PDB file of C-alpha atoms in Angstrom:
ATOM      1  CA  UNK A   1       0.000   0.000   0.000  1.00  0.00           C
ATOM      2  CA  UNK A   2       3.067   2.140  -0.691  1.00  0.00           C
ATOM      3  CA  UNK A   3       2.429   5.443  -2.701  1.00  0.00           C
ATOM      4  CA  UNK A   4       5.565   5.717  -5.236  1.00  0.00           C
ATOM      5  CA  UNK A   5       5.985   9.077  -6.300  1.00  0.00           C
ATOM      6  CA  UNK A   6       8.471  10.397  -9.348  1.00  0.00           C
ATOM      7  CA  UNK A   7       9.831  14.265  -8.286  1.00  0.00           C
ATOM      8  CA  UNK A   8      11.306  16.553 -10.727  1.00  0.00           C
ATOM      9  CA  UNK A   9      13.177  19.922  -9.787  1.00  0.00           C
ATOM     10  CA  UNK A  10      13.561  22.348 -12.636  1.00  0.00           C
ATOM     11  CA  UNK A  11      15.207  25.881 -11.769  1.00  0.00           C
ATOM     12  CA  UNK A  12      13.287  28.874 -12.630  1.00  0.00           C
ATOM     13  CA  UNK A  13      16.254  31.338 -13.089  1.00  0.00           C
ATOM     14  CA  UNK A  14      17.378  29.470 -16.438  1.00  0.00           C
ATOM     15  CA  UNK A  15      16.520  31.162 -19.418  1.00  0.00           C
ATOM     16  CA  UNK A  16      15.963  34.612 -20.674  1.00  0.00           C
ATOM     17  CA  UNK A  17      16.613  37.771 -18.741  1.00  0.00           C
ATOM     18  CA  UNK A  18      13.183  37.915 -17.528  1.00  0.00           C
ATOM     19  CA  UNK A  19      13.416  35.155 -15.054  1.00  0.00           C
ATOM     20  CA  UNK A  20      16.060  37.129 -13.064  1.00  0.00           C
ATOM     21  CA  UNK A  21      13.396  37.718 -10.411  1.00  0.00           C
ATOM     22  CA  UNK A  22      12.935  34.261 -10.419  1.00  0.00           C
ATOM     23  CA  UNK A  23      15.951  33.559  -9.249  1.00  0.00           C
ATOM     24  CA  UNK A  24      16.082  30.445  -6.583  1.00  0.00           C
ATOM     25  CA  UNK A  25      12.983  29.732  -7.483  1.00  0.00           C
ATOM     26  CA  UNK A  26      11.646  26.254  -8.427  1.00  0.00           C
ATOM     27  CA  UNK A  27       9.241  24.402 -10.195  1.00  0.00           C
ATOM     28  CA  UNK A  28       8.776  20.946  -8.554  1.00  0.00           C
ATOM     29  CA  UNK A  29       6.606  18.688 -10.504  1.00  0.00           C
ATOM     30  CA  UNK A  30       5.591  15.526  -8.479  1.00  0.00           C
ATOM     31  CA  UNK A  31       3.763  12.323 -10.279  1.00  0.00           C
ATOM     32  CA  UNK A  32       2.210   9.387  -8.517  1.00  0.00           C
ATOM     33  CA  UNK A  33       3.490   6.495 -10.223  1.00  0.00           C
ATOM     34  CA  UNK A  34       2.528   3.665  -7.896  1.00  0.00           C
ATOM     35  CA  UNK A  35       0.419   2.178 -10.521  1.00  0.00           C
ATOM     36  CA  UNK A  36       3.260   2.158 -12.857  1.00  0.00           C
ATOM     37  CA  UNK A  37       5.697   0.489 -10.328  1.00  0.00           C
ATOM     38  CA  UNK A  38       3.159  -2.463  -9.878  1.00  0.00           C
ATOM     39  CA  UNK A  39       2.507  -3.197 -13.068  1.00  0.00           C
ATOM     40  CA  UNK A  40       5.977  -3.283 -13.687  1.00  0.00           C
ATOM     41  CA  UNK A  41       6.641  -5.353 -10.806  1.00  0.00           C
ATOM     42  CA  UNK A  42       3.865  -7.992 -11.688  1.00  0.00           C
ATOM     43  CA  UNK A  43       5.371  -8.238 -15.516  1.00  0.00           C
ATOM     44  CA  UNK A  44       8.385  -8.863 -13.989  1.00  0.00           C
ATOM     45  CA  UNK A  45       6.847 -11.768 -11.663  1.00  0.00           C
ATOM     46  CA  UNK A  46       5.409 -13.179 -14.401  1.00  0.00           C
ATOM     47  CA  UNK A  47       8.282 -13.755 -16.223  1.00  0.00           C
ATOM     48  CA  UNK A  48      10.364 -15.101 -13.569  1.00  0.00           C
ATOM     49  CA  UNK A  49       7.498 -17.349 -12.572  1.00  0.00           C
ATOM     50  CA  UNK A  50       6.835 -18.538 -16.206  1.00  0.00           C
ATOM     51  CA  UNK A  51      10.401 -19.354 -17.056  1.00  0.00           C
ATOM     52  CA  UNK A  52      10.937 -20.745 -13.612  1.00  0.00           C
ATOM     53  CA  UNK A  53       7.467 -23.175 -14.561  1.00  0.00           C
ATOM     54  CA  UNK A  54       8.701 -23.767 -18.211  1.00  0.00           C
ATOM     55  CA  UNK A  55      12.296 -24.722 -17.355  1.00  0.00           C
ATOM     56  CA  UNK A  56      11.636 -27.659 -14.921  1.00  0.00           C
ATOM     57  CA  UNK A  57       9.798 -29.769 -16.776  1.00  0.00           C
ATOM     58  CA  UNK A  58      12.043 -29.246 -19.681  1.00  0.00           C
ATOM     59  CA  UNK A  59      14.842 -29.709 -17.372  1.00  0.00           C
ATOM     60  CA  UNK A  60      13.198 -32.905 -16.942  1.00  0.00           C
ATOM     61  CA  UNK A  61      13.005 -33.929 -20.647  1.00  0.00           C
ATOM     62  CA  UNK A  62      16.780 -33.249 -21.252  1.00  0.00           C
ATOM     63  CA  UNK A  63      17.968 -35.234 -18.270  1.00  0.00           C
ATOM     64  CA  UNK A  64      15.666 -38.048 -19.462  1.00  0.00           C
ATOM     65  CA  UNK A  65      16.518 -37.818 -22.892  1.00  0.00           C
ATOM     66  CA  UNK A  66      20.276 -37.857 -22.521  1.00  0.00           C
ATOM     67  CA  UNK A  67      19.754 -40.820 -20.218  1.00  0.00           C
ATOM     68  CA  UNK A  68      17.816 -42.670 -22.983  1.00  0.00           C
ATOM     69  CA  UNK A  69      20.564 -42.056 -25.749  1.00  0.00           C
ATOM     70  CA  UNK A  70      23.252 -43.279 -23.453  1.00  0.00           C
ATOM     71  CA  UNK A  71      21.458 -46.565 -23.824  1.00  0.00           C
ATOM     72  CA  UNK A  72      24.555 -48.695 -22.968  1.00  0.00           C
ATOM     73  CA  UNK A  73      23.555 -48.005 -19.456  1.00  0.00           C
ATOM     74  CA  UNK A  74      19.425 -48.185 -19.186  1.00  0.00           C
ATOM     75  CA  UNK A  75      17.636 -51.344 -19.132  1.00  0.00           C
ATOM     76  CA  UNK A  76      14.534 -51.732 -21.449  1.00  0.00           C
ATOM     77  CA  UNK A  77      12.062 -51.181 -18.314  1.00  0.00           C
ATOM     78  CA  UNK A  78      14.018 -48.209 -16.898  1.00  0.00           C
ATOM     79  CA  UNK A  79      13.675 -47.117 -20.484  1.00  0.00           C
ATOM     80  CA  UNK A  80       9.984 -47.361 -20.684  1.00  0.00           C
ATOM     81  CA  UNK A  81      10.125 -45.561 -17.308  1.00  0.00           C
ATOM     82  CA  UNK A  82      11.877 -42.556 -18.839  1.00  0.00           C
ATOM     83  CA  UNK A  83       9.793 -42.170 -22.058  1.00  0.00           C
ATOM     84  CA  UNK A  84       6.939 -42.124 -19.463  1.00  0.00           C
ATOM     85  CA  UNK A  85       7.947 -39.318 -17.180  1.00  0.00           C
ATOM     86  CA  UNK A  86       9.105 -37.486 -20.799  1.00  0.00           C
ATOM     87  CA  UNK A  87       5.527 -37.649 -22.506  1.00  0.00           C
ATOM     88  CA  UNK A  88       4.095 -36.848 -18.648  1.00  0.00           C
ATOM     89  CA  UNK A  89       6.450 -33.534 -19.275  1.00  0.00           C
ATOM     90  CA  UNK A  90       5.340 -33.154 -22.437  1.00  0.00           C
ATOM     91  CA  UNK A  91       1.448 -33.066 -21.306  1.00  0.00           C
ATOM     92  CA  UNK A  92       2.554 -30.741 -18.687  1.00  0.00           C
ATOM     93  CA  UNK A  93       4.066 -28.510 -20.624  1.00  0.00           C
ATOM     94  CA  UNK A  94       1.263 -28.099 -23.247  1.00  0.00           C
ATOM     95  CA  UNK A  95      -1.625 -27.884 -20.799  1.00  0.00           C
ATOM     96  CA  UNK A  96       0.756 -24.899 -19.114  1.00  0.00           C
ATOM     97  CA  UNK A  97       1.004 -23.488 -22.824  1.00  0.00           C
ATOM     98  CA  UNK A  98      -3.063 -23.939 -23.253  1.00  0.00           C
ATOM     99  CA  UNK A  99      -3.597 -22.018 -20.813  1.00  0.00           C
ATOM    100  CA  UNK A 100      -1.093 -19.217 -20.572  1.00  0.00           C
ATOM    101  CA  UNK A 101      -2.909 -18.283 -24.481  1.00  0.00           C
ATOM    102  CA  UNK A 102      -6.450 -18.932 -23.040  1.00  0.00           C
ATOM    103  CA  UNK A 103      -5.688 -16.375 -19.966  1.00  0.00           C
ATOM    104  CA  UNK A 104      -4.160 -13.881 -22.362  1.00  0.00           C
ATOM    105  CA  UNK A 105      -7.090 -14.214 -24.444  1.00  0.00           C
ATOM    106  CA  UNK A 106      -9.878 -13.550 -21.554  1.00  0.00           C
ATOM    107  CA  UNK A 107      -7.583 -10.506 -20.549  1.00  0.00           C
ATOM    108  CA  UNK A 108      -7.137  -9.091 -23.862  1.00  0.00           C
ATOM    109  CA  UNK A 109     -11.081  -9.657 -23.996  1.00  0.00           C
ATOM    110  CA  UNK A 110     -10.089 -11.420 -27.510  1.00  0.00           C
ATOM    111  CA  UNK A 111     -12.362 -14.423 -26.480  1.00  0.00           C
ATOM    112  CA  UNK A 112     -15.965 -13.901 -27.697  1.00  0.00           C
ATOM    113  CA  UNK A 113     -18.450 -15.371 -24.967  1.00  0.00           C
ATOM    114  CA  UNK A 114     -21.779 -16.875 -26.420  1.00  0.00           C
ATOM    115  CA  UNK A 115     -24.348 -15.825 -23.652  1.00  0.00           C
ATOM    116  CA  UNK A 116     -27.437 -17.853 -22.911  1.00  0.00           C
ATOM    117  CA  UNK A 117     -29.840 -18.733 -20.723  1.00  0.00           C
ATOM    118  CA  UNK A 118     -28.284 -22.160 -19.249  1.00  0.00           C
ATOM    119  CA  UNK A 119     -29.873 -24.142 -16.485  1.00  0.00           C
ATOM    120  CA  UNK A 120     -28.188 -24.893 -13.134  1.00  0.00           C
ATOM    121  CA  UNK A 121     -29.519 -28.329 -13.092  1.00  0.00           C
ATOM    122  CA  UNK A 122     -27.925 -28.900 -16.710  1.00  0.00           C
ATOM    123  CA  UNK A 123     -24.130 -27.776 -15.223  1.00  0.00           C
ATOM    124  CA  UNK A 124     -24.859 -29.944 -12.613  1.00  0.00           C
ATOM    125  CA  UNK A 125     -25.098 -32.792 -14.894  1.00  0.00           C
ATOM    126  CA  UNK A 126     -22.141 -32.289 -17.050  1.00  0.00           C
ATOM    127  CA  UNK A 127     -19.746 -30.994 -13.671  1.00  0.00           C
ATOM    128  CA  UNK A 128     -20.882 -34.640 -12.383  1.00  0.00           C
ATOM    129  CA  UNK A 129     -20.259 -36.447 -15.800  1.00  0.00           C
ATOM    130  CA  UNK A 130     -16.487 -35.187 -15.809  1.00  0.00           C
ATOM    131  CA  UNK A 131     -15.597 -35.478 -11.431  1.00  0.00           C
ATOM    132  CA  UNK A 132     -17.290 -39.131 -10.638  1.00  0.00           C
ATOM    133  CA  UNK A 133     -14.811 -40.944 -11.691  1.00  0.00           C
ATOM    134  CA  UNK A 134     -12.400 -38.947 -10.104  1.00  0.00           C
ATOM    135  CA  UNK A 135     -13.736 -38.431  -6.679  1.00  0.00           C
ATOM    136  CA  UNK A 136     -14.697 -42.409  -6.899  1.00  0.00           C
ATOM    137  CA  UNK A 137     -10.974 -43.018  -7.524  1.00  0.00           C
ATOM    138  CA  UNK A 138      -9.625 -40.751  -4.904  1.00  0.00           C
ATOM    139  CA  UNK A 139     -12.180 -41.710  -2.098  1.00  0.00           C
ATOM    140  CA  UNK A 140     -13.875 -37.971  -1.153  1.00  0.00           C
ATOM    141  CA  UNK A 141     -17.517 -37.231  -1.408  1.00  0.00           C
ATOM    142  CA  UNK A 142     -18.961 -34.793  -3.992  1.00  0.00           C
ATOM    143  CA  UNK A 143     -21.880 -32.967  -2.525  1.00  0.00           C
ATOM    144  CA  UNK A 144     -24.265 -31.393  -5.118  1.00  0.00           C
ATOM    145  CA  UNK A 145     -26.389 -29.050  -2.669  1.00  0.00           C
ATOM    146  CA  UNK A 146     -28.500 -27.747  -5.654  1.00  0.00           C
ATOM    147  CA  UNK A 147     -32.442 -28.160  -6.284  1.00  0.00           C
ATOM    148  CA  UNK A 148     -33.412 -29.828  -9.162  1.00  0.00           C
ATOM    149  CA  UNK A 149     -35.361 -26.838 -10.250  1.00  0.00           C
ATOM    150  CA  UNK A 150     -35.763 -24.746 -13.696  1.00  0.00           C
ATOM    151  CA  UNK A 151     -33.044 -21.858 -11.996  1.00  0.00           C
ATOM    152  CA  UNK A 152     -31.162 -20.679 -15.048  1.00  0.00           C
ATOM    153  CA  UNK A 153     -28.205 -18.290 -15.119  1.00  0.00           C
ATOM    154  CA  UNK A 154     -27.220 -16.100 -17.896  1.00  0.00           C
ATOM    155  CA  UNK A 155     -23.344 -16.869 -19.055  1.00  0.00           C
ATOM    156  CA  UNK A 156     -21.296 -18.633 -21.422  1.00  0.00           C
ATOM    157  CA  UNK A 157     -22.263 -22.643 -20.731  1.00  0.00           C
ATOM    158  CA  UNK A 158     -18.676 -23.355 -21.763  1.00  0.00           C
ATOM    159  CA  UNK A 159     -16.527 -20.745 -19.527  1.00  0.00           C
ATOM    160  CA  UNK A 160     -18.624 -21.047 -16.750  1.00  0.00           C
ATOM    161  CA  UNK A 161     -18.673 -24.905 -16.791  1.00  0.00           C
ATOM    162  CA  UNK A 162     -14.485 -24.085 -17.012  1.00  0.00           C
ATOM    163  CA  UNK A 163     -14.653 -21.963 -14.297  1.00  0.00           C
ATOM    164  CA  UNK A 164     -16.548 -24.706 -11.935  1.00  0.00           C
ATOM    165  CA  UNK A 165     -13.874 -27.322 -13.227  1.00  0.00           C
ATOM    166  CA  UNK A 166     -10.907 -25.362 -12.141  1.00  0.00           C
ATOM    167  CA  UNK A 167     -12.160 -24.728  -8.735  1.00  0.00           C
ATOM    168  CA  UNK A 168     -13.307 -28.574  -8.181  1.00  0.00           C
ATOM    169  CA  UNK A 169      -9.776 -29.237  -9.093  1.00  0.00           C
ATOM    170  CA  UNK A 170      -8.684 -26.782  -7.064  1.00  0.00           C
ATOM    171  CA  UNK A 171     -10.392 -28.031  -4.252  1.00  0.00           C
ATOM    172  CA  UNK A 172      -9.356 -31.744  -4.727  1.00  0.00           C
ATOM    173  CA  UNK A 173      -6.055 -31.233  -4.790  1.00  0.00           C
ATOM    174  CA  UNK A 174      -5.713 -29.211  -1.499  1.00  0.00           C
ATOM    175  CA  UNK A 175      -8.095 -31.998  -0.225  1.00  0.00           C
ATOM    176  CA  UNK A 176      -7.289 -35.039   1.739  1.00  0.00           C
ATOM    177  CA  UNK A 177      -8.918 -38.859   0.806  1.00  0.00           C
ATOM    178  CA  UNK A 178     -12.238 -39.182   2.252  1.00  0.00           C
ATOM    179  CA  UNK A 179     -12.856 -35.578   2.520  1.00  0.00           C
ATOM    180  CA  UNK A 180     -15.762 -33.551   1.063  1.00  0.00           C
ATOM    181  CA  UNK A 181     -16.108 -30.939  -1.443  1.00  0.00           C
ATOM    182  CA  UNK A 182     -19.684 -29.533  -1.708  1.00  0.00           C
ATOM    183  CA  UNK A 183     -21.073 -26.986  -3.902  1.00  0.00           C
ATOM    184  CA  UNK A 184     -24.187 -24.872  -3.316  1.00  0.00           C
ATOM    185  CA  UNK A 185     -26.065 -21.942  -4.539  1.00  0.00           C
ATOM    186  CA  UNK A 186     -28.277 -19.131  -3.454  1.00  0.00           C
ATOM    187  CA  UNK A 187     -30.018 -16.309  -5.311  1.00  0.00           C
ATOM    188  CA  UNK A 188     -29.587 -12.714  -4.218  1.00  0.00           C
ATOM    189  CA  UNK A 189     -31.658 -10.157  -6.211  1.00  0.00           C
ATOM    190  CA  UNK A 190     -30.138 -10.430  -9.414  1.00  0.00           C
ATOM    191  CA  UNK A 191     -27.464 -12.531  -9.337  1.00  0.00           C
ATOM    192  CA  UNK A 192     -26.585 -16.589  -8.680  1.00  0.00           C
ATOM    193  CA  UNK A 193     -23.807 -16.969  -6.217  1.00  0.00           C
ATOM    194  CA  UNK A 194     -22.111 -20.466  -5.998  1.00  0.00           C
ATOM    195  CA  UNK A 195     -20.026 -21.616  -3.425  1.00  0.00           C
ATOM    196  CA  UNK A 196     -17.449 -24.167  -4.066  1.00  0.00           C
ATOM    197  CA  UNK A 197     -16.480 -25.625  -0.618  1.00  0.00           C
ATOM    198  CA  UNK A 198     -13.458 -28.033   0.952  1.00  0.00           C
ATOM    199  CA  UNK A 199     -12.348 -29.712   3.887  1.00  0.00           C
ATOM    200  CA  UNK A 200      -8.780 -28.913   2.879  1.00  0.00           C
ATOM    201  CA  UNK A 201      -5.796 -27.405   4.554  1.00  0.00           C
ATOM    202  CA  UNK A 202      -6.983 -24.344   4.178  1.00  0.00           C
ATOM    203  CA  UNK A 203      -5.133 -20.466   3.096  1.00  0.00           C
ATOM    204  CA  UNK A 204      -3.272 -18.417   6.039  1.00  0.00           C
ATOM    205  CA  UNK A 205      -5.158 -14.757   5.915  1.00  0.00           C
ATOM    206  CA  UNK A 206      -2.458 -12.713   4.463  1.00  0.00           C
ATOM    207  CA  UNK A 207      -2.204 -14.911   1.257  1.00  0.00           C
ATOM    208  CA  UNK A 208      -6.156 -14.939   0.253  1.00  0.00           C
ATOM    209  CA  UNK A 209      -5.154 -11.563  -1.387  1.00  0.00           C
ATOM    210  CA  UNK A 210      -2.871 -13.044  -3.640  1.00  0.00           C
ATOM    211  CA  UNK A 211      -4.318 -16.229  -4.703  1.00  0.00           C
ATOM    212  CA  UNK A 212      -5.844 -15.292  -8.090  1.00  0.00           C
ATOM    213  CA  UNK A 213      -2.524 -14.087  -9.216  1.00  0.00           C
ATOM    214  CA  UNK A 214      -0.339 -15.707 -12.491  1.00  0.00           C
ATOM    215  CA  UNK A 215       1.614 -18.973 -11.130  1.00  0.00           C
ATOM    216  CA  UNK A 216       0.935 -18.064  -6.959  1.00  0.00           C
ATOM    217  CA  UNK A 217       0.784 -20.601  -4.814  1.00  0.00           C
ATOM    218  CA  UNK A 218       0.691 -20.276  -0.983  1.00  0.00           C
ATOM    219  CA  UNK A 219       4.384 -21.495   0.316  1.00  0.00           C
ATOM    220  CA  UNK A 220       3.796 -24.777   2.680  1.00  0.00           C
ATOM    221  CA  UNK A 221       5.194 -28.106   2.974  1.00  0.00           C
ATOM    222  CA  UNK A 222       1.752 -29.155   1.658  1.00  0.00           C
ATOM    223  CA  UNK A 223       1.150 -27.075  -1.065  1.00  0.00           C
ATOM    224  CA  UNK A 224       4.500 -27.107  -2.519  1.00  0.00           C
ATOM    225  CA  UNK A 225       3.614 -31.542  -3.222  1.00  0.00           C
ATOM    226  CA  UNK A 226       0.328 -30.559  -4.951  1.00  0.00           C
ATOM    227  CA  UNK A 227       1.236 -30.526  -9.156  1.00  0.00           C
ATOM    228  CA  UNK A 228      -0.553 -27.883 -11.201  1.00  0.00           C
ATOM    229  CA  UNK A 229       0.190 -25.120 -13.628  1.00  0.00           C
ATOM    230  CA  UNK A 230      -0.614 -22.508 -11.225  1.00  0.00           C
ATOM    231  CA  UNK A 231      -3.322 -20.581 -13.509  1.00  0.00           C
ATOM    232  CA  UNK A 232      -6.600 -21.953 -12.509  1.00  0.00           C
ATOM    233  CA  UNK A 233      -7.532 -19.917 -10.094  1.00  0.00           C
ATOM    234  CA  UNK A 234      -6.355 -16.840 -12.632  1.00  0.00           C
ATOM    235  CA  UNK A 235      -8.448 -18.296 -15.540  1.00  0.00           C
ATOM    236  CA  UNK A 236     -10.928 -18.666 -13.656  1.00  0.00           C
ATOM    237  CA  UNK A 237     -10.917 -15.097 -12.081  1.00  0.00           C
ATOM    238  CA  UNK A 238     -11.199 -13.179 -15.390  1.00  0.00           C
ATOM    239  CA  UNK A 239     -14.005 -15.499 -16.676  1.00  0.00           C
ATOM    240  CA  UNK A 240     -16.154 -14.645 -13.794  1.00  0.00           C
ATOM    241  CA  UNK A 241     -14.969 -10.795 -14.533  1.00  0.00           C
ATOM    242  CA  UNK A 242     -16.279 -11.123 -17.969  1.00  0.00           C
ATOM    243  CA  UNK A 243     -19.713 -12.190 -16.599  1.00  0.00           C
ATOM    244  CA  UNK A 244     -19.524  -9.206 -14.708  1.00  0.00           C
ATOM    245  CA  UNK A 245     -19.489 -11.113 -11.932  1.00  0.00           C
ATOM    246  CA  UNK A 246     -17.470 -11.262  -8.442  1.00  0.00           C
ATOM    247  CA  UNK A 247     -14.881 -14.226  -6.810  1.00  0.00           C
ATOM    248  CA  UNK A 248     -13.974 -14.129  -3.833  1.00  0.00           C
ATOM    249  CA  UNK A 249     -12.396 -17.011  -0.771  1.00  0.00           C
ATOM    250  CA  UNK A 250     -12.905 -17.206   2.918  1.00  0.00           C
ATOM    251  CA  UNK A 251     -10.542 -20.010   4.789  1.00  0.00           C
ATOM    252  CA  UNK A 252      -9.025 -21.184   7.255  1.00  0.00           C
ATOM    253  CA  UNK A 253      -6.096 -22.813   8.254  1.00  0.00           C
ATOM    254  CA  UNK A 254      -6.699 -26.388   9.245  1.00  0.00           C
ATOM    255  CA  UNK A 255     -10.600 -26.274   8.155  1.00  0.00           C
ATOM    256  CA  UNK A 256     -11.110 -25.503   4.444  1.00  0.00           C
ATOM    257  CA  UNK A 257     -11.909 -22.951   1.729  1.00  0.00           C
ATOM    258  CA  UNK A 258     -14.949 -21.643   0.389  1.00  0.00           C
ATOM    259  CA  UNK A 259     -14.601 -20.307  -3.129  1.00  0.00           C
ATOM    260  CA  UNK A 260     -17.463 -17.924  -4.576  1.00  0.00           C
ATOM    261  CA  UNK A 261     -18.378 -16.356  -7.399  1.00  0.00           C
ATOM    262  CA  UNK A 262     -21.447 -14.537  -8.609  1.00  0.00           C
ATOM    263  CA  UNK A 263     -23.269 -14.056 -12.508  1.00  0.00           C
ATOM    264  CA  UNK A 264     -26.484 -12.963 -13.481  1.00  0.00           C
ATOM    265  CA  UNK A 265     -29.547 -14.709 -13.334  1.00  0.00           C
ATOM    266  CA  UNK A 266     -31.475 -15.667 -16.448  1.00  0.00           C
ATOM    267  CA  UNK A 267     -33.320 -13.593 -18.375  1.00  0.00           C
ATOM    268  CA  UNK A 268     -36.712 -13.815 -18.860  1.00  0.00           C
ATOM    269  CA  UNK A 269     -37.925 -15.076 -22.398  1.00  0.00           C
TER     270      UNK A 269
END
């Protein structure tokens, strides 16, 4: 909350002979520039976070790869190991890429949203379609604590059924097995608010600020385990934004985060 400001001195008594009486007089010419310092300072976290992102799993490739062309000293199963981790890198590397041009794009505003009248109850299907299989594998139970009732919201289908995926993900990762992860909505006036809600480890209050930003993750023995390209939350951020729409988190350390995020309610036909 610093306030950066640029000061320049220029002397009055330069100049033409009229500015005598001037003399040791100043004109001091002072320009807030905090704005300019942050953006300067996030560009410059962004690169240093997306080269730091793109070089390990690279990193990974070469050491793999050079290990695989030395082949007088890898076994054929220790081979098949390698060529696993390197397409695993290579899947990495391309969902990072996927979605460093679909954030730019939502920023930019380059990505044209098709707005509709969707149904709750039909987001609810598809969100359920894509996570069983996943929450059967890993153990935790998916609560659905939504009506089965003709609600509709007015949004893109697709970036708000991307914006529900990234925060289920979000939540399962930071989620232990046998946990739950429940999702809810309530109307107020005109607007649909959904709550995406964990029984995870939960954000430390001076990091909730920063959690929507580029590649941040909050700096624990847990977190650092938990494998991700570090954009969801950021994608998912400027999607809501573009409904016009609000996200925010409450947590707490040790008993879980609640993510929400508001869009409009359906017009009427």
């Amino acid at each position: 909350n610093k306030t950066i400001v640029s000061l320049m001195v220029i002397p009055l008594s330069e100049g033409a002979h009229f500015w005598t009486e001037l003399e040791h007089r100043y004109l001091v010419i002072m320009k807030d520039v905090s704005m300019l310092r942050k953006l300067q300072q996030v560009r410059s976290d962004f690169i240093t976070n997306a080269s730091h992102e793109l070089r390990t799993p690279l990193t990974a490739i070469q050491g793999y790869a050079e290990t695989l062309l030395d082949t007088g000293n890898t076994k054929k199963k220790q081979r098949q190991q390698f060529i696993i981790r390197i397409y695993e890198q290579a899947i990495y590397l391309s969902g990072l890429i996927s979605d460093l041009l679909n954030l730019s794009k939502i920023e930019s505003g380059g990505m044209k949203l098709n707005f509709q009248n969707y149904k709750v109850v039909d987001l609810r299907k598809k969100i359920t379609n894509l996570f069983e299989p996943l929450f059967s594998e890993s153990k935790m139970n998916f609560e659905w604590e939504i009506p089965d009732d003709p609600t509709e919201i007015y949004v893109d289908p697709e970036l708000i059924t991307q914006v529900l995926v990234n925060l289920i993900d979000n939540a399962i990762k930071y989620t232990e097995s046998g946990g739950t992860i429940s999702v809810s909505f309530q109307t107020k006036e005109d607007n649909i608010i959904f709550q995406i809600k964990d029984m995870g480890i939960g954000i430390p209050k001076q990091e909730l600020e920063r959690i929507f930003e580029r590649f941040y993750r909050v700096d624990t023995d847990s977190t650092n385990k938990v494998k991700g390209t570090g954009l969801g939350l950021s994608i998912a951020k400027h999607i809501v934004l573009q409904h016009d729409g609000r996200i925010w988190v409450e947590s707490e350390v040790g008993k879980g985060t609640s993510v929400f995020f508001s869009v409009k309610k359906g017009t009427a036909k």
